[in-house]
CSV table of C-alpha atoms in Angstrom, one decimal:
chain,number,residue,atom,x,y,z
A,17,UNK,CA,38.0,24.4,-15.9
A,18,UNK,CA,37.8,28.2,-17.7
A,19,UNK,CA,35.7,30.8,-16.9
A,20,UNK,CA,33.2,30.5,-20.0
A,21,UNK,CA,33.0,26.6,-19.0
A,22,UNK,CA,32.0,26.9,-15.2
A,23,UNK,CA,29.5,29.7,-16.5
A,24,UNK,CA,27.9,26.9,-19.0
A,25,UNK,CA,27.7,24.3,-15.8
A,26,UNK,CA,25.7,27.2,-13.4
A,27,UNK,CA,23.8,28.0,-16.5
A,28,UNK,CA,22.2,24.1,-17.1
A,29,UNK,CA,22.0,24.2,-12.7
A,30,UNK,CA,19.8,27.0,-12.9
A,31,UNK,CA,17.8,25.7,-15.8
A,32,UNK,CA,17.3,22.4,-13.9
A,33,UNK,CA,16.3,24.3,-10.8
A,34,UNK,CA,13.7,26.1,-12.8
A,35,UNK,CA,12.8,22.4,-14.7
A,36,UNK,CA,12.3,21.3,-10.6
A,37,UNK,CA,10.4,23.9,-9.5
A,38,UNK,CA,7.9,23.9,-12.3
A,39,UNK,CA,7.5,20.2,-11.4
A,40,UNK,CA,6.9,21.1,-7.9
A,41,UNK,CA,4.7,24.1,-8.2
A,42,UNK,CA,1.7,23.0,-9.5
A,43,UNK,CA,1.5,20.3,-5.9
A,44,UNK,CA,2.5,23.2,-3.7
A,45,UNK,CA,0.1,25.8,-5.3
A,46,UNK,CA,-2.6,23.3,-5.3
A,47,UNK,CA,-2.3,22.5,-1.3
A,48,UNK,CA,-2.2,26.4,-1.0
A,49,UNK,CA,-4.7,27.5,-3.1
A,50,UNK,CA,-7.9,26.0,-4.8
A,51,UNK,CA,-8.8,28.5,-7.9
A,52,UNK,CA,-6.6,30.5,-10.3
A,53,UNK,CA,-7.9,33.4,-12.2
A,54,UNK,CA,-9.0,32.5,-15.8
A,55,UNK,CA,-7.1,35.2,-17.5
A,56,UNK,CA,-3.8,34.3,-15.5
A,57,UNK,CA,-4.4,30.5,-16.5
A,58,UNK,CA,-5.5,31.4,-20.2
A,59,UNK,CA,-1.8,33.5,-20.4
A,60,UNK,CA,0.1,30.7,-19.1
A,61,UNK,CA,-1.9,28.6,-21.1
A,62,UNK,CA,-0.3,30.4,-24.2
A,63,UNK,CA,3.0,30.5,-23.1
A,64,UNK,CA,4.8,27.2,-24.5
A,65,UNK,CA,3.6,27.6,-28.0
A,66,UNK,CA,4.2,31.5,-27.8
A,67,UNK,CA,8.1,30.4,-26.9
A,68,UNK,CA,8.2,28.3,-29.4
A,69,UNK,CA,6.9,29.8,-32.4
A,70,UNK,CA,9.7,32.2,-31.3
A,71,UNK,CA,11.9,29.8,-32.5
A,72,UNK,CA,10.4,28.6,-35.6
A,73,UNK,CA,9.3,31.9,-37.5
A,74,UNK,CA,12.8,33.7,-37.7
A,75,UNK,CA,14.2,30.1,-38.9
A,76,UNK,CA,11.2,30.2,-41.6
A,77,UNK,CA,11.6,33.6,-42.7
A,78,UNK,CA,15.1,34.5,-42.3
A,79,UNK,CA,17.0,30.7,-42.6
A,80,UNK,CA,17.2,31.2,-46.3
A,81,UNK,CA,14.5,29.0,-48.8
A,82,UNK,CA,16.2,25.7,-48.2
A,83,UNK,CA,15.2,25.5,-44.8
A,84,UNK,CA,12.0,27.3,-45.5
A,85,UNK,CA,11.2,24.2,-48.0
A,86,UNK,CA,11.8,22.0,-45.9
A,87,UNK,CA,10.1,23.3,-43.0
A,88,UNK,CA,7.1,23.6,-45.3
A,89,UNK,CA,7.2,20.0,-45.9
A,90,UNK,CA,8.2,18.9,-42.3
A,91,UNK,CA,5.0,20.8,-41.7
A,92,UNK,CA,2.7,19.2,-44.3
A,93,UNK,CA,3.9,15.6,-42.3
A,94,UNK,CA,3.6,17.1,-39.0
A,95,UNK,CA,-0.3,17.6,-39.9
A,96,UNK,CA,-0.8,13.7,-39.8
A,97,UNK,CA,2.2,12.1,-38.3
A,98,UNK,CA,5.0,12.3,-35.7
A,99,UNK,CA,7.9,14.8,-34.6
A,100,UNK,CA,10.3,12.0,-35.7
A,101,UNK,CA,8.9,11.4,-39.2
A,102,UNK,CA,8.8,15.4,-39.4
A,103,UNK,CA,12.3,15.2,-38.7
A,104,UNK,CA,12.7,12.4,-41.3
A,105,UNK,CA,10.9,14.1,-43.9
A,106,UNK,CA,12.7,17.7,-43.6
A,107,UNK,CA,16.0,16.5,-43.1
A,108,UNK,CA,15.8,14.5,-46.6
A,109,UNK,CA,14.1,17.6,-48.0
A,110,UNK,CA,17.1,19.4,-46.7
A,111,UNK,CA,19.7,17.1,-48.2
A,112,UNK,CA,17.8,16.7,-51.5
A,113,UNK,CA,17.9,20.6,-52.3
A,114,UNK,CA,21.5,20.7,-51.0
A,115,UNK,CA,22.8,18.3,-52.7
A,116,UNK,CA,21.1,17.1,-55.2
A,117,UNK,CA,19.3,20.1,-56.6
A,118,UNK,CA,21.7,22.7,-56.0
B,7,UNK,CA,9.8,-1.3,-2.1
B,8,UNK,CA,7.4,-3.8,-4.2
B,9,UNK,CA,9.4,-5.9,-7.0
B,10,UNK,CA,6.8,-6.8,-8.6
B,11,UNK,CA,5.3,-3.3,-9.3
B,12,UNK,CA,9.0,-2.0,-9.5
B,13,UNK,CA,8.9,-4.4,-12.9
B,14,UNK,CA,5.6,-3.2,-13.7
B,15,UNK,CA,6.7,0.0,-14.1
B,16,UNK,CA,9.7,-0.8,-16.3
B,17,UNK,CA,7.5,-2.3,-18.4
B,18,UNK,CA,5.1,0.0,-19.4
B,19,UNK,CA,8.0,2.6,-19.4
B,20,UNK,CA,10.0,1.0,-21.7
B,21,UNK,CA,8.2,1.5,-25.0
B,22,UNK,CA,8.4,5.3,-23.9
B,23,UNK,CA,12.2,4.7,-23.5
B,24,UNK,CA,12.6,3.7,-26.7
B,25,UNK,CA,10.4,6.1,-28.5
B,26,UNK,CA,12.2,9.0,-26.7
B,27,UNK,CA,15.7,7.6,-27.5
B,28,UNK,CA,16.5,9.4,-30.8
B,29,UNK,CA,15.4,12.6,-29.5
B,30,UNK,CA,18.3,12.2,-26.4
B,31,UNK,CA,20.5,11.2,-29.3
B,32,UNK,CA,19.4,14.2,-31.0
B,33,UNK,CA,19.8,16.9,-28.3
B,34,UNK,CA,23.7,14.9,-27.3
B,35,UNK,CA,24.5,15.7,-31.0
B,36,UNK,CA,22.9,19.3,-31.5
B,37,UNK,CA,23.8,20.1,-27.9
B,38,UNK,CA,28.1,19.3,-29.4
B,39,UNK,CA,26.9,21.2,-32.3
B,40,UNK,CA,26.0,24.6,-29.9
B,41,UNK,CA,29.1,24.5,-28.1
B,42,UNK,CA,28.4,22.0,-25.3
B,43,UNK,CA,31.2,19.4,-24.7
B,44,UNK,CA,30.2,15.6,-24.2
B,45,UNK,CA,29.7,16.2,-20.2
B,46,UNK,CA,27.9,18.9,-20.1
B,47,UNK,CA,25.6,17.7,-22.8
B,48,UNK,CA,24.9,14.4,-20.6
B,49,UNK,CA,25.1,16.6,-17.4
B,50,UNK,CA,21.9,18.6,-18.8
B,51,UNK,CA,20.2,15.5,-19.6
B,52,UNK,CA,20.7,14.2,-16.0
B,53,UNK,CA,19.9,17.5,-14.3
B,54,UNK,CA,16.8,19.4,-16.8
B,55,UNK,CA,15.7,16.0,-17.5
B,56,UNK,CA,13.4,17.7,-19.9
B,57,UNK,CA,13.8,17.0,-23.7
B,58,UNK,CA,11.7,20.1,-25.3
B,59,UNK,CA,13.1,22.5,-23.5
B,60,UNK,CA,16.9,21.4,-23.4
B,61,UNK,CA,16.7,21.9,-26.8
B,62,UNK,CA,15.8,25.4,-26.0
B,63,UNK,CA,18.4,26.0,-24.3
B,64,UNK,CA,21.2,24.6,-26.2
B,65,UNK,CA,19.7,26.5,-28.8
B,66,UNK,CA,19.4,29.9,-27.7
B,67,UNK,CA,23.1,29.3,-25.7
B,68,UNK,CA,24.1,28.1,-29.5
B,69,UNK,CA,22.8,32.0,-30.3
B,70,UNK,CA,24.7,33.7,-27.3
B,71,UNK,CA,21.3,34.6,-25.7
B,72,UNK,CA,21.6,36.3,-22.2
B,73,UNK,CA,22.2,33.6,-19.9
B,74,UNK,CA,18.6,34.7,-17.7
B,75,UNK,CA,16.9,34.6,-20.7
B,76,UNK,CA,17.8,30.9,-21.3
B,77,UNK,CA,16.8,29.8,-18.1
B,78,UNK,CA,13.3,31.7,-18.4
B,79,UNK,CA,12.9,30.2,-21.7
B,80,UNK,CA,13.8,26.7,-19.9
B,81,UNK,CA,11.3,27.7,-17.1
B,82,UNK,CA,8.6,28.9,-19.8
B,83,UNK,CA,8.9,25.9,-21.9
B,84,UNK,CA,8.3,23.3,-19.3
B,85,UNK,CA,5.7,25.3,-17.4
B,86,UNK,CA,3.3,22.6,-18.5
B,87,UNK,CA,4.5,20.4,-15.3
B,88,UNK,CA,2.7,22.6,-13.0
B,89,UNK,CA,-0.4,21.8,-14.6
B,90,UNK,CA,0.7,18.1,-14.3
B,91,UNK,CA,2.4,18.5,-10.7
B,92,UNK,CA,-0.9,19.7,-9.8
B,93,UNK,CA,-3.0,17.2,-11.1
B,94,UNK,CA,-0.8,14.6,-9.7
B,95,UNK,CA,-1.1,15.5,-6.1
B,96,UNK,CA,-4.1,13.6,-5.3
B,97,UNK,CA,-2.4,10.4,-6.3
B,98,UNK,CA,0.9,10.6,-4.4
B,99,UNK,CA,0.2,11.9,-1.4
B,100,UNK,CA,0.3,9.2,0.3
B,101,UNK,CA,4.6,9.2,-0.6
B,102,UNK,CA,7.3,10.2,1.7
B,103,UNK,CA,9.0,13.3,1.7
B,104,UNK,CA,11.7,12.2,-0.1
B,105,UNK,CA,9.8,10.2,-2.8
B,106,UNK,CA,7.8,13.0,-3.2
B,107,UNK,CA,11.4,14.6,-4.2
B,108,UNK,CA,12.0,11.8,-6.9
B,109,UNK,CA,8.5,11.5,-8.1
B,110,UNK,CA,8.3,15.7,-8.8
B,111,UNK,CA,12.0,15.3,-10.2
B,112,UNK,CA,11.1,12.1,-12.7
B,113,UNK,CA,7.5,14.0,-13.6
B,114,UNK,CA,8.2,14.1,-17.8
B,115,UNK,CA,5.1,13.9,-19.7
B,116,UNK,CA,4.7,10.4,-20.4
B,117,UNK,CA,4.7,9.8,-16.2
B,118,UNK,CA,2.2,12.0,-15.7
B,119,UNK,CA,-0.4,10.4,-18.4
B,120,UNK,CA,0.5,7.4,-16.9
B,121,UNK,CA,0.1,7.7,-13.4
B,122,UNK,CA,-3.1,9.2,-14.4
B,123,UNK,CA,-4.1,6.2,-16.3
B,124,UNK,CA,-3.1,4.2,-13.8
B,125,UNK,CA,-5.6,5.5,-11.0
B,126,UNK,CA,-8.1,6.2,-13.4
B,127,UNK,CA,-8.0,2.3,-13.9
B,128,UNK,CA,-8.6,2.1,-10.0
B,129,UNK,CA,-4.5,0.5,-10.0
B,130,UNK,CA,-2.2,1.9,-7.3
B,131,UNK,CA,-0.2,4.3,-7.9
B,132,UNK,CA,2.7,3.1,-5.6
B,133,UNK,CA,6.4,4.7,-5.3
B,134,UNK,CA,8.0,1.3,-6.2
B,135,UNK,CA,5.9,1.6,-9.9
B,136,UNK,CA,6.3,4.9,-10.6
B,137,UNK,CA,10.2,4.6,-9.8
B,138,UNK,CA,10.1,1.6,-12.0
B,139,UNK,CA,8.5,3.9,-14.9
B,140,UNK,CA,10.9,6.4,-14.5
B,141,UNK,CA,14.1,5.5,-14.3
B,142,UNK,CA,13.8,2.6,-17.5
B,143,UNK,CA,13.2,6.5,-19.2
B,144,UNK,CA,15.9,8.1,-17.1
B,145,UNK,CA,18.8,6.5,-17.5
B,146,UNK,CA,19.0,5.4,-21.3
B,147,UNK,CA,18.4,9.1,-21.8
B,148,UNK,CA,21.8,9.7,-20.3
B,149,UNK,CA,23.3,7.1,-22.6
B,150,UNK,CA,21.5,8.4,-25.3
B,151,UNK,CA,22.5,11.8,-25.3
B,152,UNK,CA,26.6,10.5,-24.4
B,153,UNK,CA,25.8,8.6,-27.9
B,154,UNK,CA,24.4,11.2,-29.9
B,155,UNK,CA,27.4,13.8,-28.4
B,156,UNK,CA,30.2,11.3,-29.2
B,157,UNK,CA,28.5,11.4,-33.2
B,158,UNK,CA,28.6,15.0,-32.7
B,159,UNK,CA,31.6,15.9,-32.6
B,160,UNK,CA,32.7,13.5,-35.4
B,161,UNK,CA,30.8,15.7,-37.3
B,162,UNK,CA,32.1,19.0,-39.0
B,163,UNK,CA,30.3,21.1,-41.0
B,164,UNK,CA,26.8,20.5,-39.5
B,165,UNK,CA,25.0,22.7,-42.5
B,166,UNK,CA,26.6,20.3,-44.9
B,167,UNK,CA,24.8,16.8,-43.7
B,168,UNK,CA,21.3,19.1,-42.7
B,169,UNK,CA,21.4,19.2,-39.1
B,170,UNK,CA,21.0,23.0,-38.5
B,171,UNK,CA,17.0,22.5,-40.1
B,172,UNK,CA,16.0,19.7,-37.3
B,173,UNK,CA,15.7,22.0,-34.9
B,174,UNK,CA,13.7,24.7,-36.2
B,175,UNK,CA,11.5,21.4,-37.5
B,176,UNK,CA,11.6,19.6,-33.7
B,177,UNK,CA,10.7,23.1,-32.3
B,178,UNK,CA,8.0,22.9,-35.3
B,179,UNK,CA,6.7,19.7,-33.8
B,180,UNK,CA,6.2,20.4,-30.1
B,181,UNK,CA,4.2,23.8,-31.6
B,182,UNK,CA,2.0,21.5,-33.9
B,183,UNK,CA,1.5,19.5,-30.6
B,184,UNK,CA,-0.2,22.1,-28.4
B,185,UNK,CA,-2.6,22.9,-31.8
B,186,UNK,CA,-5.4,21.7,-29.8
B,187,UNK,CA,-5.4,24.0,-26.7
B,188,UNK,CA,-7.9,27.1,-27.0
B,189,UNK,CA,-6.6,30.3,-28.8
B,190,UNK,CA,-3.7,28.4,-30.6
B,191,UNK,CA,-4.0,30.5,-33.8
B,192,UNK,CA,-4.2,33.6,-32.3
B,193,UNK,CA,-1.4,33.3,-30.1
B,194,UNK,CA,1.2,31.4,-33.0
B,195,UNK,CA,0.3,34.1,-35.2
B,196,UNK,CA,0.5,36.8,-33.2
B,197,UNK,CA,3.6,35.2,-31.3
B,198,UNK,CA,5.0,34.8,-35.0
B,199,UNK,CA,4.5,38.1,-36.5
B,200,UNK,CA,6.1,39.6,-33.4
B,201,UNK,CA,9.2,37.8,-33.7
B,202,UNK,CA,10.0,37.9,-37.4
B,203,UNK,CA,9.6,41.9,-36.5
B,204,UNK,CA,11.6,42.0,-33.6
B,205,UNK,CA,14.2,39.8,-35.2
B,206,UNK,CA,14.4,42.4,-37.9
B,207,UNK,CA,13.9,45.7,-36.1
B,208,UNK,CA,15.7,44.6,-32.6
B,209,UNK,CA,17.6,41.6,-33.2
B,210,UNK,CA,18.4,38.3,-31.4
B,211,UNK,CA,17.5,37.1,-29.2
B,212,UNK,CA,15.0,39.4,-28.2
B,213,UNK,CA,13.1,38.1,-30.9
B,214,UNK,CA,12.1,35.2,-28.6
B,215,UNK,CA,11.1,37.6,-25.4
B,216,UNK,CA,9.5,40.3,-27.3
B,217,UNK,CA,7.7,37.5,-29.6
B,218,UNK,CA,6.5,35.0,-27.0
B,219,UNK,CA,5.6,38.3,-24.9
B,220,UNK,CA,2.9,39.0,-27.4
B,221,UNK,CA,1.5,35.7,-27.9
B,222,UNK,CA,0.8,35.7,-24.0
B,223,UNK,CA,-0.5,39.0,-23.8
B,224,UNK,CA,-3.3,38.4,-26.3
B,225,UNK,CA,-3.8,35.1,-24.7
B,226,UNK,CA,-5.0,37.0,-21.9
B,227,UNK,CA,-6.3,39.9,-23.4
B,228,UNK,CA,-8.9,37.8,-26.0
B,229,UNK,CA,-12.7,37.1,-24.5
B,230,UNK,CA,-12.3,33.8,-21.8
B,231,UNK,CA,-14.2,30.8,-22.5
B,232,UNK,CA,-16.0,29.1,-19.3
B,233,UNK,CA,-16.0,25.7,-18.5
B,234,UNK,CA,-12.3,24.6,-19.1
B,235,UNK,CA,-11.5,21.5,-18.3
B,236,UNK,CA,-10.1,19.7,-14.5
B,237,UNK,CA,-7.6,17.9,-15.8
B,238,UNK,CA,-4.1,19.2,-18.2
B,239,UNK,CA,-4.2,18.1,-21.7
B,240,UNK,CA,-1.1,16.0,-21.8
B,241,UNK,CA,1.4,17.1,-24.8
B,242,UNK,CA,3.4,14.7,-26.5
B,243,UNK,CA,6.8,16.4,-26.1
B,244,UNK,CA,8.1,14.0,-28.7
């Protein structure tokens, strides 16, 4: 086993620890203590969609306007229905410009 | 153990199982596609557990992110469960140390709405069901995810069969699915315009730190709102 491939294996170890311990922490913090200041839970409120629209804007703006389009349809789906028919949708959108329209 | 609420649980986990079984196919094949091999994609299935936020990761290890970064984007993603994990206590208490262990291991989204459905029907919320629950989820996740790796790395160019949009589209999803907590617009704007920026003027991937950074900040910064509700919201992570 190299170097770069023992790195990867500590790497998903630590991410499960951190999976564990957020699975953990709301039972310990809830035996400890009983209130949590509003601001402190509105911020962590906001935290999983403030990740992942980190991961969706750039891929909008700067993925080039075949994966723009298709985001924009996935989107229009994702309104009414499910991830997997978002996937559906934009992956066919995808294929359709790339292939077929291009 | 209890048999009968052992099978109890299988059942009602199993349509779960089955709904969540393209996405493990999904992450096995994107997870090839970032530079994982078969094991360690199925060894991260077995270890996060945690379908949302493995795709993070493979993602940003894809985009030769600093490895801390990952991890705290891991940790950030799933924060949710200490909502859950908190909400949950009342209901397990009465489990052993070590079930405790499994139960907080097993705790994905669809477990926790469950077990809360469960006791909010008056129904025990026993080890042997919850075990039952989880592991018909567990373990075809693992298969799953060997399935989807295998397909992989059959494939070549991924940009040429449209894989490299599902990602950006799942990650699309899961922000689509938190649409209903208080301030979403705010923060996905905010969170949005800071990244696009920070992708241009700083680069990856401090795009995601700097972005996600200011998303939370306003969060906290905008007027609060009393009377927020007891119980987490669950979030369909699929």
């Amino acid at each position: 086993m190299d170097a770069q491939q023992l790195n990867l294996i500590y790497l998903i170890i630590a991410a499960a620890i951190a999976t564990f311990a957020t699975r953990v922490g709301g039972y310990v913090l809830i035996t400890q203590l009983k209130h949590i200041p509003p601001r402190v839970e509105a911020a962590l409120n906001a935290v999983p969609a403030a990740v992942l629209t980190t991961l969706v804007a750039p891929a909008f703006v700067y993925g080039g306007y075949d994966v723009a389009a298709s985001m924009l349809v996935a989107f229009a789906v994702g309104l009414r229905f499910s991830t997997l028919r978002m996937l559906l949708v934009g992956w066919v959108a995808v294929m359709t410009i790339r292939h077929l329209i291009l | 153990m209890n048999r009968d609420e052992f099978r109890e649980g299988v059942r009602g986990g199993f349509p779960i199982m089955v709904a969540a079984s393209p996405f493990g196919a999904l992450f096995g094949a994107l997870a090839v596609d970032n530079g994982f091999s078969i094991a360690d994609a199925v060894f991260m299935s077995a270890a996060v557990y945690a379908g949302a936020s493995q795709m993070v990761g493979i993602e940003l290890f894809g985009n030769n992110v600093q490895p801390w970064l990952v991890v705290l984007s891991v940790f950030a993603v799933n924060f949710r469960h200490v909502l859950y994990s908190a909400s949950i206590a009342k209901h397990i208490r009465h489990f052993t140390l070590v079930q405790k262990f499994f139960a907080f291991f097993l705790l994905i989204d669809p477990q926790y709405a469950e077990s809360e459905r469960r006791a909010e029907r008056g129904l025990p919320v026993s080890f042997s069901w919850y075990l039952g629950f989880g592991l018909i989820i567990y373990f075809p996740w693992l298969v799953n995810t060997a399935i989807g790796a295998v397909f992989g790395q059959l494939i070549g160019d991924p940009k040429a069969i449209g894989l490299d949009v599902l990602l950006p589209i799942y990650f699309l999803g899961l922000v689509l699915g938190f649409r209903k907590r208080d301030r979403f617009l705010p923060v996905v704007a905010v969170s949005a315009f800071a990244s696009v920026a920070a992708m241009h003027f700083v680069g990856s991937p401090w795009h995601v730190s700097i972005g996600a950074l200011a998303g939370v900040l306003l969060a906290a910064c905008l007027p609060q709102e009393p009377g927020r509700s007891e119980m987490p919201a669950v979030e369909k992570e699929a």
